[in-house]
mmCIF file of C-alpha atoms (C1' of nucleotides) in Angstrom:
data_model
loop_
_atom_site.group_PDB
_atom_site.id
_atom_site.type_symbol
_atom_site.label_atom_id
_atom_site.label_comp_id
_atom_site.label_asym_id
_atom_site.label_seq_id
_atom_site.Cartn_x
_atom_site.Cartn_y
_atom_site.Cartn_z
ATOM 1 C CA MET A 1 -11.022 2.682 13.028
ATOM 2 C CA ILE A 2 -7.764 0.842 12.204
ATOM 3 C CA PHE A 3 -5.985 1.727 8.933
ATOM 4 C CA ARG A 4 -3.978 -1.026 7.131
ATOM 5 C CA GLY A 5 -1.098 -0.624 4.549
ATOM 6 C CA ARG A 6 1.388 1.121 3.425
ATOM 7 C CA PHE A 7 1.426 3.534 0.212
ATOM 8 C CA GLU A 8 4.101 5.673 -1.497
ATOM 9 C CA TYR A 9 3.322 8.991 -2.920
ATOM 10 C CA THR A 10 4.589 12.288 -4.063
ATOM 11 C CA ILE A 11 3.730 15.390 -2.606
ATOM 12 C CA ASP A 12 3.686 18.149 -5.219
ATOM 13 C CA PRO A 13 5.064 21.598 -5.335
ATOM 14 C CA LYS A 14 1.899 23.160 -3.647
ATOM 15 C CA GLY A 15 2.039 20.363 -0.971
ATOM 16 C CA ARG A 16 -0.601 18.390 -1.873
ATOM 17 C CA VAL A 17 -0.434 14.846 -0.875
ATOM 18 C CA ASN A 18 -2.927 11.987 -2.315
ATOM 19 C CA ILE A 19 -4.716 9.626 0.455
ATOM 20 C CA PRO A 20 -4.904 5.946 -0.165
ATOM 21 C CA ALA A 21 -8.400 5.252 -1.794
ATOM 22 C CA ARG A 22 -8.941 2.684 0.750
ATOM 23 C CA PHE A 23 -8.839 5.118 3.715
ATOM 24 C CA ARG A 24 -11.008 7.590 1.978
ATOM 25 C CA GLU A 25 -13.528 4.845 1.743
ATOM 26 C CA GLN A 26 -13.384 3.754 5.292
ATOM 27 C CA LEU A 27 -13.820 7.576 6.215
ATOM 28 C CA GLN A 28 -16.719 8.099 4.057
ATOM 29 C CA GLU A 29 -18.465 4.716 5.129
ATOM 30 C CA SER A 30 -18.011 6.298 8.793
ATOM 31 C CA GLY A 31 -19.545 9.598 7.880
ATOM 32 C CA GLN A 32 -16.395 11.807 8.071
ATOM 33 C CA GLU A 33 -15.132 13.718 5.484
ATOM 34 C CA SER A 34 -12.446 15.619 7.334
ATOM 35 C CA LEU A 35 -9.319 14.860 9.033
ATOM 36 C CA VAL A 36 -6.999 16.570 11.563
ATOM 37 C CA VAL A 37 -3.512 16.235 11.210
ATOM 38 C CA THR A 38 -0.695 17.053 13.471
ATOM 39 C CA ASN A 39 2.988 16.511 14.072
ATOM 40 C CA TYR A 40 4.643 14.042 16.380
ATOM 41 C CA GLN A 41 7.735 11.433 16.604
ATOM 42 C CA GLY A 42 9.103 12.948 13.005
ATOM 43 C CA CYS A 43 5.866 12.511 11.385
ATOM 44 C CA LEU A 44 2.534 13.418 10.768
ATOM 45 C CA TYR A 45 -0.305 12.081 12.353
ATOM 46 C CA ALA A 46 -3.676 11.937 10.585
ATOM 47 C CA TYR A 47 -6.999 11.329 12.706
ATOM 48 C CA PRO A 48 -10.512 10.982 11.358
ATOM 49 C CA SER A 49 -11.974 14.354 12.627
ATOM 50 C CA ASP A 50 -14.477 12.275 15.290
ATOM 51 C CA ASP A 51 -11.374 10.522 16.707
ATOM 52 C CA TRP A 52 -9.604 13.587 17.065
ATOM 53 C CA ALA A 53 -12.146 15.380 18.988
ATOM 54 C CA ARG A 54 -12.257 12.785 21.465
ATOM 55 C CA ILE A 55 -8.535 13.128 22.114
ATOM 56 C CA GLU A 56 -9.040 16.824 22.192
ATOM 57 C CA GLU A 57 -11.456 16.363 25.041
ATOM 58 C CA LYS A 58 -9.037 14.009 26.823
ATOM 59 C CA LEU A 59 -6.124 16.584 26.213
ATOM 60 C CA SER A 60 -7.855 19.677 27.659
ATOM 61 C CA LYS A 61 -8.718 17.813 30.847
ATOM 62 C CA VAL A 62 -5.035 17.560 31.394
ATOM 63 C CA SER A 63 -3.529 19.520 34.459
ATOM 64 C CA SER A 64 -1.447 21.900 32.896
ATOM 65 C CA VAL A 65 0.854 22.453 35.727
ATOM 66 C CA ASP A 66 3.764 20.611 34.545
ATOM 67 C CA ARG A 67 5.856 22.393 32.353
ATOM 68 C CA LYS A 68 7.042 19.539 30.002
ATOM 69 C CA LEU A 69 3.495 18.337 29.514
ATOM 70 C CA ASN A 70 2.417 21.540 28.718
ATOM 71 C CA THR A 71 5.147 21.926 26.038
ATOM 72 C CA PHE A 72 3.787 18.591 24.539
ATOM 73 C CA LEU A 73 0.276 20.170 24.517
ATOM 74 C CA ARG A 74 1.307 23.146 22.857
ATOM 75 C CA PHE A 75 3.188 21.219 20.290
ATOM 76 C CA PHE A 76 0.553 18.633 19.562
ATOM 77 C CA ILE A 77 -2.795 20.577 19.867
ATOM 78 C CA GLY A 78 -1.178 23.437 18.342
ATOM 79 C CA GLY A 79 0.068 21.565 15.084
ATOM 80 C CA GLY A 80 -3.603 19.937 14.779
ATOM 81 C CA VAL A 81 -5.139 21.137 11.357
ATOM 82 C CA GLU A 82 -8.079 20.189 10.174
ATOM 83 C CA VAL A 83 -8.063 19.199 6.115
ATOM 84 C CA VAL A 84 -10.874 18.099 3.961
ATOM 85 C CA PRO A 85 -9.616 16.014 0.774
ATOM 86 C CA ASP A 86 -10.298 17.279 -2.779
ATOM 87 C CA LYS A 87 -12.182 15.996 -5.292
ATOM 88 C CA GLN A 88 -9.103 13.947 -6.265
ATOM 89 C CA GLY A 89 -8.599 12.756 -2.782
ATOM 90 C CA ARG A 90 -5.557 14.689 -1.792
ATOM 91 C CA ILE A 91 -4.995 16.916 1.062
ATOM 92 C CA LEU A 92 -3.180 19.966 1.389
ATOM 93 C CA VAL A 93 -0.621 20.009 3.995
ATOM 94 C CA PRO A 94 0.160 23.421 5.724
ATOM 95 C CA PRO A 95 3.862 24.567 5.067
ATOM 96 C CA SER A 96 4.963 24.010 8.810
ATOM 97 C CA LEU A 97 3.696 20.682 9.225
ATOM 98 C CA ARG A 98 5.678 19.888 5.765
ATOM 99 C CA SER A 99 8.796 21.449 7.038
ATOM 100 C CA TYR A 100 8.405 19.744 10.415
ATOM 101 C CA ALA A 101 8.023 16.047 8.642
ATOM 102 C CA GLY A 102 10.535 17.034 5.991
ATOM 103 C CA LEU A 103 8.324 16.070 3.275
ATOM 104 C CA ASP A 104 9.587 17.687 0.026
ATOM 105 C CA LYS A 105 8.936 14.844 -2.696
ATOM 106 C CA ASP A 106 8.463 11.101 -1.983
ATOM 107 C CA VAL A 107 6.239 10.125 1.305
ATOM 108 C CA VAL A 108 5.364 7.105 2.852
ATOM 109 C CA ILE A 109 1.473 6.515 4.386
ATOM 110 C CA THR A 110 1.449 4.003 6.737
ATOM 111 C CA GLY A 111 -1.735 2.887 8.632
ATOM 112 C CA MET A 112 -2.114 2.631 12.301
ATOM 113 C CA PRO A 113 -4.695 1.923 15.013
ATOM 114 C CA ASN A 114 -6.906 4.995 15.000
ATOM 115 C CA ARG A 115 -4.789 7.180 12.575
ATOM 116 C CA PHE A 116 -2.536 6.985 9.888
ATOM 117 C CA GLU A 117 1.083 8.224 9.600
ATOM 118 C CA ILE A 118 2.682 10.540 7.016
ATOM 119 C CA TRP A 119 6.293 10.493 6.627
ATOM 120 C CA SER A 120 8.974 11.754 4.443
ATOM 121 C CA LEU A 121 10.635 8.772 2.478
ATOM 122 C CA THR A 122 13.964 9.145 3.855
ATOM 123 C CA LYS A 123 12.911 9.493 7.612
ATOM 124 C CA TRP A 124 10.752 6.299 6.992
ATOM 125 C CA GLN A 125 13.862 4.596 6.051
ATOM 126 C CA GLU A 126 15.709 5.682 8.713
ATOM 127 C CA GLU A 127 13.264 4.582 11.394
ATOM 128 C CA ILE A 128 12.548 1.269 10.034
ATOM 129 C CA GLY A 129 16.237 0.719 9.484
ATOM 130 C CA ARG A 130 16.602 1.281 13.166
ATOM 131 C CA PHE A 131 14.050 -1.112 14.258
ATOM 132 C CA GLU A 132 15.489 -3.979 11.673
ATOM 133 C CA LYS A 133 18.956 -3.445 12.733
ATOM 134 C CA GLU A 134 18.328 -3.185 16.856
ATOM 135 C CA GLY A 135 14.936 -4.514 17.145
ATOM 136 C CA PHE A 136 15.566 -8.218 17.014
ATOM 137 C CA GLU A 137 18.533 -7.729 19.587
ATOM 138 C CA ASP A 138 16.315 -6.096 21.995
ATOM 139 C CA PRO A 139 15.576 -9.004 24.220
ATOM 140 C CA GLU A 140 12.865 -6.968 26.039
ATOM 141 C CA LEU A 141 10.958 -5.911 22.700
ATOM 142 C CA ALA A 142 11.642 -9.301 21.175
ATOM 143 C CA ARG A 143 9.600 -10.990 24.479
ATOM 144 C CA GLU A 144 6.817 -8.146 24.171
ATOM 145 C CA ILE A 145 6.315 -9.001 20.113
ATOM 146 C CA ASN A 146 6.394 -12.675 21.272
ATOM 147 C CA SER A 147 3.580 -12.437 23.470
ATOM 148 C CA LEU A 148 1.359 -10.937 21.075
ATOM 149 C CA GLY A 149 1.399 -14.376 19.595
ATOM 150 C CA ILE A 150 1.579 -13.064 15.903
ATOM 151 C CA MET B 1 -6.007 -23.210 11.447
ATOM 152 C CA ILE B 2 -2.397 -24.835 10.121
ATOM 153 C CA PHE B 3 -1.004 -24.954 6.666
ATOM 154 C CA ARG B 4 1.273 -27.621 5.568
ATOM 155 C CA GLY B 5 3.824 -28.151 2.688
ATOM 156 C CA ARG B 6 5.892 -25.890 0.617
ATOM 157 C CA PHE B 7 5.125 -24.572 -2.856
ATOM 158 C CA GLU B 8 7.264 -22.817 -5.947
ATOM 159 C CA TYR B 9 5.365 -20.464 -7.787
ATOM 160 C CA THR B 10 6.302 -17.589 -10.161
ATOM 161 C CA ILE B 11 5.020 -13.668 -9.415
ATOM 162 C CA ASP B 12 4.257 -12.165 -12.727
ATOM 163 C CA PRO B 13 5.088 -8.603 -14.038
ATOM 164 C CA LYS B 14 1.625 -7.449 -12.244
ATOM 165 C CA GLY B 15 2.562 -8.789 -8.933
ATOM 166 C CA ARG B 16 0.298 -11.778 -8.661
ATOM 167 C CA VAL B 17 1.257 -14.772 -6.791
ATOM 168 C CA ASN B 18 -0.597 -18.304 -7.116
ATOM 169 C CA ILE B 19 -2.190 -19.333 -4.070
ATOM 170 C CA PRO B 20 -1.772 -23.313 -3.393
ATOM 171 C CA ALA B 21 -4.791 -25.040 -4.294
ATOM 172 C CA ARG B 22 -4.863 -26.602 -1.028
ATOM 173 C CA PHE B 23 -4.620 -23.483 1.261
ATOM 174 C CA ARG B 24 -7.563 -22.111 -1.057
ATOM 175 C CA GLU B 25 -9.516 -24.927 -0.097
ATOM 176 C CA GLN B 26 -8.795 -24.497 3.617
ATOM 177 C CA LEU B 27 -9.959 -20.897 3.374
ATOM 178 C CA GLN B 28 -13.355 -21.933 1.712
ATOM 179 C CA GLU B 29 -13.947 -24.683 4.062
ATOM 180 C CA SER B 30 -13.536 -21.909 7.255
ATOM 181 C CA GLY B 31 -15.952 -19.531 5.544
ATOM 182 C CA GLN B 32 -13.213 -17.211 4.585
ATOM 183 C CA GLU B 33 -12.684 -15.529 1.369
ATOM 184 C CA SER B 34 -9.947 -12.804 2.236
ATOM 185 C CA LEU B 35 -6.333 -12.907 3.780
ATOM 186 C CA VAL B 36 -4.434 -10.194 5.231
ATOM 187 C CA VAL B 37 -0.653 -10.310 4.003
ATOM 188 C CA THR B 38 2.016 -8.126 5.907
ATOM 189 C CA ASN B 39 5.670 -8.019 6.202
ATOM 190 C CA TYR B 40 8.012 -9.503 8.746
ATOM 191 C CA GLN B 41 11.474 -11.255 9.019
ATOM 192 C CA GLY B 42 12.359 -10.703 5.365
ATOM 193 C CA CYS B 43 9.464 -12.589 4.345
ATOM 194 C CA LEU B 44 5.449 -12.052 4.019
ATOM 195 C CA TYR B 45 3.100 -13.386 6.391
ATOM 196 C CA ALA B 46 -0.643 -14.281 5.151
ATOM 197 C CA TYR B 47 -3.156 -14.610 7.458
ATOM 198 C CA PRO B 48 -6.863 -15.573 7.051
ATOM 199 C CA SER B 49 -8.289 -12.692 7.804
ATOM 200 C CA ASP B 50 -10.376 -14.066 10.955
ATOM 201 C CA ASP B 51 -7.082 -14.817 12.599
ATOM 202 C CA TRP B 52 -5.656 -11.426 11.461
ATOM 203 C CA ALA B 53 -8.602 -9.625 12.935
ATOM 204 C CA ARG B 54 -7.580 -11.348 16.651
ATOM 205 C CA ILE B 55 -3.985 -10.126 15.943
ATOM 206 C CA GLU B 56 -5.174 -6.746 15.427
ATOM 207 C CA GLU B 57 -7.444 -6.409 18.356
ATOM 208 C CA LYS B 58 -4.602 -7.384 20.580
ATOM 209 C CA LEU B 59 -2.094 -4.928 18.792
ATOM 210 C CA SER B 60 -4.518 -2.043 19.128
ATOM 211 C CA LYS B 61 -4.442 -2.644 22.711
ATOM 212 C CA VAL B 62 -0.616 -2.214 23.136
ATOM 213 C CA SER B 63 0.254 0.746 24.748
ATOM 214 C CA SER B 64 2.083 2.987 22.036
ATOM 215 C CA VAL B 65 4.379 4.829 24.885
ATOM 216 C CA ASP B 66 7.364 2.511 23.732
ATOM 217 C CA ARG B 67 9.035 3.965 20.655
ATOM 218 C CA LYS B 68 10.515 0.809 19.514
ATOM 219 C CA LEU B 69 7.121 -0.933 20.001
ATOM 220 C CA ASN B 70 5.400 1.764 18.247
ATOM 221 C CA THR B 71 7.824 1.253 15.348
ATOM 222 C CA PHE B 72 7.144 -2.179 15.222
ATOM 223 C CA LEU B 73 3.426 -1.521 15.278
ATOM 224 C CA ARG B 74 4.171 1.067 12.015
ATOM 225 C CA PHE B 75 5.868 -1.739 10.303
ATOM 226 C CA PHE B 76 3.706 -4.869 11.238
ATOM 227 C CA ILE B 77 0.139 -3.036 11.021
ATOM 228 C CA GLY B 78 1.410 -0.555 8.251
ATOM 229 C CA GLY B 79 2.561 -3.578 5.865
ATOM 230 C CA GLY B 80 -0.901 -5.505 6.272
ATOM 231 C CA VAL B 81 -2.928 -5.502 3.307
ATOM 232 C CA GLU B 82 -6.281 -7.237 2.634
ATOM 233 C CA VAL B 83 -6.280 -9.348 -0.321
ATOM 234 C CA VAL B 84 -8.894 -11.370 -2.088
ATOM 235 C CA PRO B 85 -7.610 -14.127 -4.475
ATOM 236 C CA ASP B 86 -9.123 -13.951 -8.169
ATOM 237 C CA LYS B 87 -10.786 -16.398 -9.983
ATOM 238 C CA GLN B 88 -7.409 -18.103 -10.409
ATOM 239 C CA GLY B 89 -6.579 -18.015 -7.144
ATOM 240 C CA ARG B 90 -4.059 -15.817 -7.361
ATOM 241 C CA ILE B 91 -3.428 -12.616 -5.143
ATOM 242 C CA LEU B 92 -2.054 -9.206 -5.913
ATOM 243 C CA VAL B 93 1.119 -8.184 -3.874
ATOM 244 C CA PRO B 94 1.208 -4.482 -3.482
ATOM 245 C CA PRO B 95 4.320 -2.999 -4.456
ATOM 246 C CA SER B 96 5.563 -1.757 -1.140
ATOM 247 C CA LEU B 97 5.328 -5.663 0.097
ATOM 248 C CA ARG B 98 6.873 -6.987 -3.152
ATOM 249 C CA SER B 99 9.984 -4.621 -2.634
ATOM 250 C CA TYR B 100 10.334 -5.573 1.042
ATOM 251 C CA ALA B 101 10.416 -9.179 0.486
ATOM 252 C CA GLY B 102 12.000 -8.852 -2.720
ATOM 253 C CA LEU B 103 9.998 -10.826 -4.794
ATOM 254 C CA ASP B 104 10.639 -10.905 -8.319
ATOM 255 C CA LYS B 105 10.283 -13.966 -10.143
ATOM 256 C CA ASP B 106 10.395 -17.115 -8.111
ATOM 257 C CA VAL B 107 9.010 -17.287 -4.725
ATOM 258 C CA VAL B 108 8.384 -20.104 -2.186
ATOM 259 C CA ILE B 109 4.996 -20.333 -0.517
ATOM 260 C CA THR B 110 5.638 -22.410 2.900
ATOM 261 C CA GLY B 111 2.953 -23.644 5.613
ATOM 262 C CA MET B 112 3.321 -22.480 9.345
ATOM 263 C CA PRO B 113 0.770 -22.757 12.453
ATOM 264 C CA ASN B 114 -1.951 -20.023 11.878
ATOM 265 C CA ARG B 115 -0.458 -18.382 8.666
ATOM 266 C CA PHE B 116 1.716 -19.260 5.480
ATOM 267 C CA GLU B 117 4.706 -17.320 4.580
ATOM 268 C CA ILE B 118 5.685 -16.052 1.075
ATOM 269 C CA TRP B 119 9.210 -15.628 0.312
ATOM 270 C CA SER B 120 11.773 -14.943 -2.449
ATOM 271 C CA LEU B 121 13.305 -18.284 -3.758
ATOM 272 C CA THR B 122 16.886 -16.878 -3.266
ATOM 273 C CA LYS B 123 16.185 -15.459 0.223
ATOM 274 C CA TRP B 124 14.443 -18.565 1.076
ATOM 275 C CA GLN B 125 17.611 -20.679 0.482
ATOM 276 C CA GLU B 126 19.734 -18.219 2.158
ATOM 277 C CA GLU B 127 17.715 -18.600 5.295
ATOM 278 C CA ILE B 128 17.570 -22.230 4.862
ATOM 279 C CA GLY B 129 21.144 -22.427 4.136
ATOM 280 C CA ARG B 130 22.021 -20.315 7.458
ATOM 281 C CA PHE B 131 20.125 -22.497 9.661
ATOM 282 C CA GLU B 132 21.518 -25.845 8.120
ATOM 283 C CA LYS B 133 25.239 -24.480 8.544
ATOM 284 C CA GLU B 134 24.681 -22.763 12.108
ATOM 285 C CA GLY B 135 21.352 -24.022 13.506
ATOM 286 C CA PHE B 136 22.657 -27.823 14.597
ATOM 287 C CA GLU B 137 25.627 -26.286 16.463
ATOM 288 C CA ASP B 138 23.751 -23.771 18.681
ATOM 289 C CA PRO B 139 23.135 -25.949 21.861
ATOM 290 C CA GLU B 140 20.317 -23.818 23.202
ATOM 291 C CA LEU B 141 18.340 -24.198 20.067
ATOM 292 C CA ALA B 142 19.036 -27.745 19.559
ATOM 293 C CA ARG B 143 17.477 -27.809 23.490
ATOM 294 C CA GLU B 144 14.734 -26.095 22.259
ATOM 295 C CA ILE B 145 14.123 -28.266 19.475
ATOM 296 C CA ASN B 146 14.438 -31.371 21.569
ATOM 297 C CA SER B 147 12.064 -30.431 23.956
ATOM 298 C CA LEU B 148 9.196 -29.973 21.163
ATOM 299 C CA GLY B 149 9.226 -33.707 20.766
ATOM 300 C CA ILE B 150 9.454 -34.072 17.220
ATOM 301 C "C1'" DC C 1 -6.232 50.159 -1.749
ATOM 302 C "C1'" DA C 2 -3.217 47.600 -4.976
ATOM 303 C "C1'" DC C 3 -0.055 43.339 -4.885
ATOM 304 C "C1'" DC C 4 1.571 39.330 -4.002
ATOM 305 C "C1'" DT C 5 1.130 34.689 -2.220
ATOM 306 C "C1'" DT C 6 -1.526 30.883 -0.725
ATOM 307 C "C1'" DT C 7 -5.586 27.889 -1.195
ATOM 308 C "C1'" DC C 8 -9.491 26.224 -3.577
ATOM 309 C "C1'" DC C 9 -12.018 24.065 -7.502
ATOM 310 C "C1'" DC C 10 -11.964 22.578 -11.710
ATOM 311 C "C1'" DC C 11 -9.871 19.521 -15.857
ATOM 312 C "C1'" DA C 12 -6.806 16.172 -18.187
ATOM 313 C "C1'" DC C 13 -3.790 12.813 -18.385
ATOM 314 C "C1'" DA C 14 -0.647 8.833 -17.078
ATOM 315 C "C1'" DA C 15 -0.305 4.684 -14.455
ATOM 316 C "C1'" DT C 16 -2.086 0.946 -11.945
ATOM 317 C "C1'" DT C 17 -5.539 -2.180 -10.770
ATOM 318 C "C1'" DA C 18 -9.866 -5.449 -11.071
ATOM 319 C "C1'" DC C 19 -12.292 -8.428 -13.834
ATOM 320 C "C1'" DC C 20 -12.371 -11.275 -17.672
ATOM 321 C "C1'" DC C 21 -10.848 -15.083 -20.949
ATOM 322 C "C1'" DA C 22 -7.754 -18.223 -22.781
ATOM 323 C "C1'" DC C 23 -3.636 -21.506 -23.082
ATOM 324 C "C1'" DT C 24 -0.648 -25.181 -21.435
ATOM 325 C "C1'" DA C 25 0.822 -28.825 -18.447
ATOM 326 C "C1'" DG C 26 0.376 -32.526 -15.526
ATOM 327 C "C1'" DC C 27 -2.860 -36.132 -13.697
ATOM 328 C "C1'" DG C 28 -6.155 -39.888 -13.316
ATOM 329 C "C1'" DG C 29 -10.065 -42.630 -15.389
ATOM 330 C "C1'" DC C 30 -11.375 -45.397 -19.248
ATOM 331 C "C1'" DG D 1 -3.594 -43.860 -25.822
ATOM 332 C "C1'" DC D 2 -7.420 -40.311 -25.528
ATOM 333 C "C1'" DC D 3 -10.342 -37.574 -22.991
ATOM 334 C "C1'" DG D 4 -11.494 -34.286 -19.384
ATOM 335 C "C1'" DC D 5 -10.322 -32.482 -15.187
ATOM 336 C "C1'" DT D 6 -7.652 -29.102 -12.538
ATOM 337 C "C1'" DA D 7 -3.952 -26.138 -11.435
ATOM 338 C "C1'" DG D 8 -0.853 -22.438 -12.775
ATOM 339 C "C1'" DT D 9 0.422 -18.800 -16.030
ATOM 340 C "C1'" DG D 10 -0.351 -15.138 -19.278
ATOM 341 C "C1'" DG D 11 -2.665 -11.265 -21.607
ATOM 342 C "C1'" DG D 12 -6.435 -7.722 -22.846
ATOM 343 C "C1'" DT D 13 -9.945 -4.151 -21.646
ATOM 344 C "C1'" DA D 14 -12.448 -1.155 -18.737
ATOM 345 C "C1'" DA D 15 -12.457 1.084 -14.448
ATOM 346 C "C1'" DT D 16 -10.340 3.265 -11.058
ATOM 347 C "C1'" DT D 17 -6.458 5.732 -8.748
ATOM 348 C "C1'" DG D 18 -2.790 8.995 -8.746
ATOM 349 C "C1'" DT D 19 -0.276 13.149 -10.668
ATOM 350 C "C1'" DG D 20 0.104 17.678 -12.745
ATOM 351 C "C1'" DG D 21 -1.596 21.987 -13.677
ATOM 352 C "C1'" DG D 22 -4.772 26.245 -14.874
ATOM 353 C "C1'" DG D 23 -7.490 29.684 -13.162
ATOM 354 C "C1'" DA D 24 -10.649 31.927 -9.610
ATOM 355 C "C1'" DA D 25 -11.157 33.402 -5.106
ATOM 356 C "C1'" DA D 26 -9.233 34.247 -0.431
ATOM 357 C "C1'" DG D 27 -6.114 36.104 2.407
ATOM 358 C "C1'" DG D 28 -2.088 38.496 3.997
ATOM 359 C "C1'" DT D 29 1.300 42.871 3.613
ATOM 360 C "C1'" DG D 30 3.075 47.220 2.414
#
DNA sequence: CACCTTTCCCCACAATTACCCACTAGCGGC
DNA sequence: GCCGCTAGTGGGTAATTGTGGGGAAAGGTG
């Protein structure tokens, strides 16, 4: 499942964030009512619970010898929380995830293949700012993007 | 599908922009009623939904290991919104895209191979102005253009 | 076991969007 | 010129979406 579009919402003092109506529809159509949210790359990743199950399965087969990989697993799996939208279509983001992603008021939700991401507005702007400034100057990246034929 | 021509319209306070009648015809003839609009290079890219689907497929296969490429995906996929023209042939441009492209009143729609682009008039003028001033002086660009056999 | 905090489940209001319909300007044919 | 058509623009209303808050239930702590 691919999620498209970027949306701005506010997270309220209780820690609730709205999920874009379109995303909710997509979830319903695929017969899923819950999401798994976890932390990565400065933002929160939200997966439909079925997709998360597949990821979990793969991760559980990873050999846990490598210390760094192990740390990643701790962080990624350990961050994962299952959430169900309320009647208004909002999810409650637990404090640990909220503080990791620095969500306090304005948040950006952005679609990706397989998941969508929840960003604090300021972190999002930094992320995109970096791309817009450096991205076009990086010849390798430019070549890669060109090869996509967009 | 190739779109030709340049058109000037006004975006109304609700965020609606007209699509050139010719483009609408072309879409209808190819049996498509929806478009996907996204953000890139200071303007909005509008693809017929079938063409977008092909792009999306490629993008979703891209390894998301590289951080910068990931950021690009966030921006490009995250920007993408499916829109359907209303009975008058207009589309509603969501706030996030409107603010990215700086659309407030006068917009320019210009044809391209595979897509058409939506520009704010002022950004369009800057873009073209920059090209007219610097473009002809860039020997590499001149060579490339010549090799196109125009 | 009492108390405090967090989460869940409602309800209500505000803002935005979808879906109509109407008006005007320009162009072509008669 | 006059009519009729199409393209582009503007606006009203109903439905949907987003935001805020109250109070009951659940969970954690001394």
